[in-house]
PDB file of C-alpha atoms in Angstrom:
ATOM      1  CA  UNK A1043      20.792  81.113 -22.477  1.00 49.00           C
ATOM      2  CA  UNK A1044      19.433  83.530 -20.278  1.00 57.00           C
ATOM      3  CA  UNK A1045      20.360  84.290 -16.949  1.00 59.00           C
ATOM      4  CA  UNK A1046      17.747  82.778 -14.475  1.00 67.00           C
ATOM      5  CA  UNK A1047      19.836  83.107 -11.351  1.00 74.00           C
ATOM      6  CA  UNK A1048      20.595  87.046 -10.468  1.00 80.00           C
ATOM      7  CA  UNK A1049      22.395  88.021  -7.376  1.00 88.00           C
ATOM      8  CA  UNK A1050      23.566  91.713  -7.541  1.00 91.00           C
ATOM      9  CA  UNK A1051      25.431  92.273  -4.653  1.00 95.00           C
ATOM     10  CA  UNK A1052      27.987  89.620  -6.307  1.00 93.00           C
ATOM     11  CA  UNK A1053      27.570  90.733  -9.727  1.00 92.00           C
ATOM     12  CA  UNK A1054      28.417  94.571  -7.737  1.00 95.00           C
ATOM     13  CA  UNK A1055      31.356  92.738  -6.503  1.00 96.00           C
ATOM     14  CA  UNK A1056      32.697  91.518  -9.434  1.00 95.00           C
ATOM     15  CA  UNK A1057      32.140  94.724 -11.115  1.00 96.00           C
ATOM     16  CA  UNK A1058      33.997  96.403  -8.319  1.00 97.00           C
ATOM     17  CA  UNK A1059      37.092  94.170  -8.453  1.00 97.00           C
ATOM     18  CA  UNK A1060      37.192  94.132 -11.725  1.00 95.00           C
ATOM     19  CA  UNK A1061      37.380  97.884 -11.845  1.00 96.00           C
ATOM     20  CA  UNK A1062      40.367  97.835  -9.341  1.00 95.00           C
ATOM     21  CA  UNK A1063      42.163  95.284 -11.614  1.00 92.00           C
ATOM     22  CA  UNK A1064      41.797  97.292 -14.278  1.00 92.00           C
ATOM     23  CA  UNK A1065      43.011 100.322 -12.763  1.00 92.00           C
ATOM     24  CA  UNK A1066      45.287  98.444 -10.993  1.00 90.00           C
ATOM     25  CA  UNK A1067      46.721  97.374 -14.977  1.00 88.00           C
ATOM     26  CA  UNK A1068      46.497 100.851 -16.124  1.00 88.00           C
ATOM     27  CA  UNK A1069      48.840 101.977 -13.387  1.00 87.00           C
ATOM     28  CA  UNK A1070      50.904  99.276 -13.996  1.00 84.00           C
ATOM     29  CA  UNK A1071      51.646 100.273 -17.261  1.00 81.00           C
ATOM     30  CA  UNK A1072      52.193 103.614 -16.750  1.00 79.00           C
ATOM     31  CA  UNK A1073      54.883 102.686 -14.410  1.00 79.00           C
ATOM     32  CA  UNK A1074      55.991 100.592 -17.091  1.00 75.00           C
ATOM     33  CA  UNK A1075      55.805  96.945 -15.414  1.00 72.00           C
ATOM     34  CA  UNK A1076      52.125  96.123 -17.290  1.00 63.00           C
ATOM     35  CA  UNK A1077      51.047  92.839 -17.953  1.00 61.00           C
ATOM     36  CA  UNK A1078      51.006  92.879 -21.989  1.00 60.00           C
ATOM     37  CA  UNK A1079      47.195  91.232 -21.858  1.00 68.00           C
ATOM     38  CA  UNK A1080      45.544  94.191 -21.040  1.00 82.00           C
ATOM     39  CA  UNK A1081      43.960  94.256 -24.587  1.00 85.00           C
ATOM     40  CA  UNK A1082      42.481  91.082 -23.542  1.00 87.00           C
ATOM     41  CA  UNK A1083      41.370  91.536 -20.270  1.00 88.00           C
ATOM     42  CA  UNK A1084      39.062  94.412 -20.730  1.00 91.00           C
ATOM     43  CA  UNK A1085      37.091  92.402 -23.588  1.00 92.00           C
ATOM     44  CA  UNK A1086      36.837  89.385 -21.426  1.00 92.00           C
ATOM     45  CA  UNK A1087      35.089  91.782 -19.127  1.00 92.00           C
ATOM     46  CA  UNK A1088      33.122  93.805 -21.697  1.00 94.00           C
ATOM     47  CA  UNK A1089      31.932  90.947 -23.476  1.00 93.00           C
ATOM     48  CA  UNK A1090      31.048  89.015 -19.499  1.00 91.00           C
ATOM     49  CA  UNK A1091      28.834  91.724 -18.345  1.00 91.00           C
ATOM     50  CA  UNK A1092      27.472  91.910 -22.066  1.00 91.00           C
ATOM     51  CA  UNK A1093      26.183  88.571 -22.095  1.00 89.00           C
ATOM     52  CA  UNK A1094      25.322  88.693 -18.516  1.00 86.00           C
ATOM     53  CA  UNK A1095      22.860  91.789 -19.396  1.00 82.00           C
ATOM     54  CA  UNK A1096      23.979  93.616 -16.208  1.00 82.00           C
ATOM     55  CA  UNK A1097      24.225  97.050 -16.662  1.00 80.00           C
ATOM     56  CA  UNK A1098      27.178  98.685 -14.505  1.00 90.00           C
ATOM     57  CA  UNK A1099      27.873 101.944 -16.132  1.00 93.00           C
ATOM     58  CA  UNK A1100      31.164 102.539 -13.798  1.00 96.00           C
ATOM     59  CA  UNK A1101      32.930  99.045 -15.051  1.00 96.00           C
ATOM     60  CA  UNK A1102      31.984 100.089 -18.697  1.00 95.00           C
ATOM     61  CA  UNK A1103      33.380 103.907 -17.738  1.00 95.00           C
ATOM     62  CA  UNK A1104      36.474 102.026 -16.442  1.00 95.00           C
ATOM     63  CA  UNK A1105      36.557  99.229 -19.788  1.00 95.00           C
ATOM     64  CA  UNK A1106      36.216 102.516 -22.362  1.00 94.00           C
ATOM     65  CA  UNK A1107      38.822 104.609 -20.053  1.00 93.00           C
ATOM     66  CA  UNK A1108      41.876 101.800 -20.207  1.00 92.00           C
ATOM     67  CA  UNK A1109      41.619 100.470 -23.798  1.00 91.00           C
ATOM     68  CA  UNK A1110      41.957 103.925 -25.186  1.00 89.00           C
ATOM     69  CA  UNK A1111      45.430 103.966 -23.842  1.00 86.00           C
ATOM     70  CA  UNK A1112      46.071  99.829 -25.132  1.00 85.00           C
ATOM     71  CA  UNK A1113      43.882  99.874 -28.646  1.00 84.00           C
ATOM     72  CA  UNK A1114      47.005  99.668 -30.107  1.00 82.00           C
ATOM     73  CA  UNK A1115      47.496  96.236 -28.966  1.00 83.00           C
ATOM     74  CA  UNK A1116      44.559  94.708 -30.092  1.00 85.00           C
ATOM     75  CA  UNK A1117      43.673  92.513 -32.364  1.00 88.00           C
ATOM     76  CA  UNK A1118      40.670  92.455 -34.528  1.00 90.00           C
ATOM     77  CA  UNK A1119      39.008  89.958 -32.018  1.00 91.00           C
ATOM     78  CA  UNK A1120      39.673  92.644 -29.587  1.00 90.00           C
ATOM     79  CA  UNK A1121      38.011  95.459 -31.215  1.00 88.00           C
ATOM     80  CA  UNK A1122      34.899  93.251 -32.848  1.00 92.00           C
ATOM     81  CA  UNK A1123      34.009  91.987 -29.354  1.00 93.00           C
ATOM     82  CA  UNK A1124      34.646  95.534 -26.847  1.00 93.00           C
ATOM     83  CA  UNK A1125      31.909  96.996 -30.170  1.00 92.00           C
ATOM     84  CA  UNK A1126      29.585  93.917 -29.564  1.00 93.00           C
ATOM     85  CA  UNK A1127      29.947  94.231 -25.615  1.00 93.00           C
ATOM     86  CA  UNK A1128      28.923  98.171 -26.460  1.00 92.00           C
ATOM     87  CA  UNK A1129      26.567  97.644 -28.837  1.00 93.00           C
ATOM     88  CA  UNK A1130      24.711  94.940 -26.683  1.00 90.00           C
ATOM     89  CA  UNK A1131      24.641  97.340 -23.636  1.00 89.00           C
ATOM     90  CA  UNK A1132      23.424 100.034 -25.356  1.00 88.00           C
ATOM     91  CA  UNK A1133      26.578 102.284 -24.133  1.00 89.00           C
ATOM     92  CA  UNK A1134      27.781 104.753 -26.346  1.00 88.00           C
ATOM     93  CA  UNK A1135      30.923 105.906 -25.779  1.00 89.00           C
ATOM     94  CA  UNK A1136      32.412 108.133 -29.506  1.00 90.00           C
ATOM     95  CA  UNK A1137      35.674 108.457 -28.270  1.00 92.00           C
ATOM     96  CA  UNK A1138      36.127 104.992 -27.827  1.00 89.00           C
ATOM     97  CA  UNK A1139      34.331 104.213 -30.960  1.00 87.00           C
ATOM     98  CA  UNK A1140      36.434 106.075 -32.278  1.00 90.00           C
ATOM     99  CA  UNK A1141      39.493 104.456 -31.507  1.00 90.00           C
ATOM    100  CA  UNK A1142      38.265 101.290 -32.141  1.00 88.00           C
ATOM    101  CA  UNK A1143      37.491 102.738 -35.987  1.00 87.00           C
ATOM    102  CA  UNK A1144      40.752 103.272 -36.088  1.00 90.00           C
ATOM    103  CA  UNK A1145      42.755 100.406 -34.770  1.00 88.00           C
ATOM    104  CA  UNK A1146      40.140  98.223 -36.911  1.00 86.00           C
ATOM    105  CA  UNK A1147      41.054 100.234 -39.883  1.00 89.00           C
ATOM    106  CA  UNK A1148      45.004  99.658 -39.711  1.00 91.00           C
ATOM    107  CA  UNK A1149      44.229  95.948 -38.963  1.00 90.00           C
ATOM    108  CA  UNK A1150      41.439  95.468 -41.222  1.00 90.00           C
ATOM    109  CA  UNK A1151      43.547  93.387 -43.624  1.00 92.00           C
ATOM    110  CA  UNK A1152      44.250  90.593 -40.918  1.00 92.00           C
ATOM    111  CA  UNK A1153      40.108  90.565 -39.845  1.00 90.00           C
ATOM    112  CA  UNK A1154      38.146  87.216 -40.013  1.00 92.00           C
ATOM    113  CA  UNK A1155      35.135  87.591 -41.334  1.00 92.00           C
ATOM    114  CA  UNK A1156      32.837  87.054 -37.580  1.00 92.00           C
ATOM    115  CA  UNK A1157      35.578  90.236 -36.743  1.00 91.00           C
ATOM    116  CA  UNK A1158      34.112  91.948 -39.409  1.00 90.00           C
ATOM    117  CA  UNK A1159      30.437  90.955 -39.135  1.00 92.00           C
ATOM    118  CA  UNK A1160      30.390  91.726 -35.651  1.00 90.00           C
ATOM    119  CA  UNK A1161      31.955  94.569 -35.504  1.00 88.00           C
ATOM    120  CA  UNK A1162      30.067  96.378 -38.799  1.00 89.00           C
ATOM    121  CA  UNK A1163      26.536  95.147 -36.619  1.00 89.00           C
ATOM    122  CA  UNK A1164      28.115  96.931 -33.445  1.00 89.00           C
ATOM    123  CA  UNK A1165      28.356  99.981 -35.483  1.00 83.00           C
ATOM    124  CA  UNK A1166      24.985  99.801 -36.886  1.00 86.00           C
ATOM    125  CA  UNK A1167      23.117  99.189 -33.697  1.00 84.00           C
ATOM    126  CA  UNK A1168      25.273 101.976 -31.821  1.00 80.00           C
ATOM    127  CA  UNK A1169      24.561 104.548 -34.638  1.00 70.00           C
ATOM    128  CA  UNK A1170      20.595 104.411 -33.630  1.00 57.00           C
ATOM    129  CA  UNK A1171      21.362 105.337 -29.673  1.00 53.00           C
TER     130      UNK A1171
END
């Protein structure tokens, strides 16, 4: 369904704290006391501002920044929906494609099929911007 009601300064807002959370995780981790859902967290916010079709480059900056250092810990949900959130944005980011390539290809055996359908359409829409 398509968003009828728009208010940016909250959508701002949102982007904003979630930024801080995520950096807030990110620091967390490298001081060793991280939460573990990390992974998670940054596709629940990829794929929210995704589907809310609000373009905020910094909280996308922020999303590609952390899960470079956590692809590791995804799983092949995890990597099909940050490529959707991408792909649906329009933001290219290689060295995060990248790394989802690569965590997708050491998990690839465990994939559902809507992991793999979504993800090989994220790939083919990014490869056009």
């Amino acid at each position: 369904a398509p968003l009828t009601f728009r208010n940016p300064p909250l959508l701002d807002a949102i982007a904003a704290a979630a930024i801080r959370s995520i950096n807030a995780e990110m620091e967390g981790r490298r001081a060793g006391c991280g939460s573990g859902a990390a992974a998670q967290h940054l596709t629940n916010f990829a794929w929210a501002f995704a589907q809310l079709e609000w373009p905020h480059e910094p909280l996308f900056d922020a999303i590609s920044a952390a899960a470079l250092t956590i692809m590791t810990e995804g799983t092949t949900q995890t990597f099909a929906n940050l490529a959707w959130s991408f792909a649906t944005r329009q933001f290219v980011n290689n060295p995060l494609l990248q790394s989802i390539a690569a965590a997708a290809l050491n998990k690839i055996h465990e994939a559902k099929r809507r992991h793999l359908a979504n993800t090989s359409w994220s790939v083919a829409v990014l490869v056009f911007f």
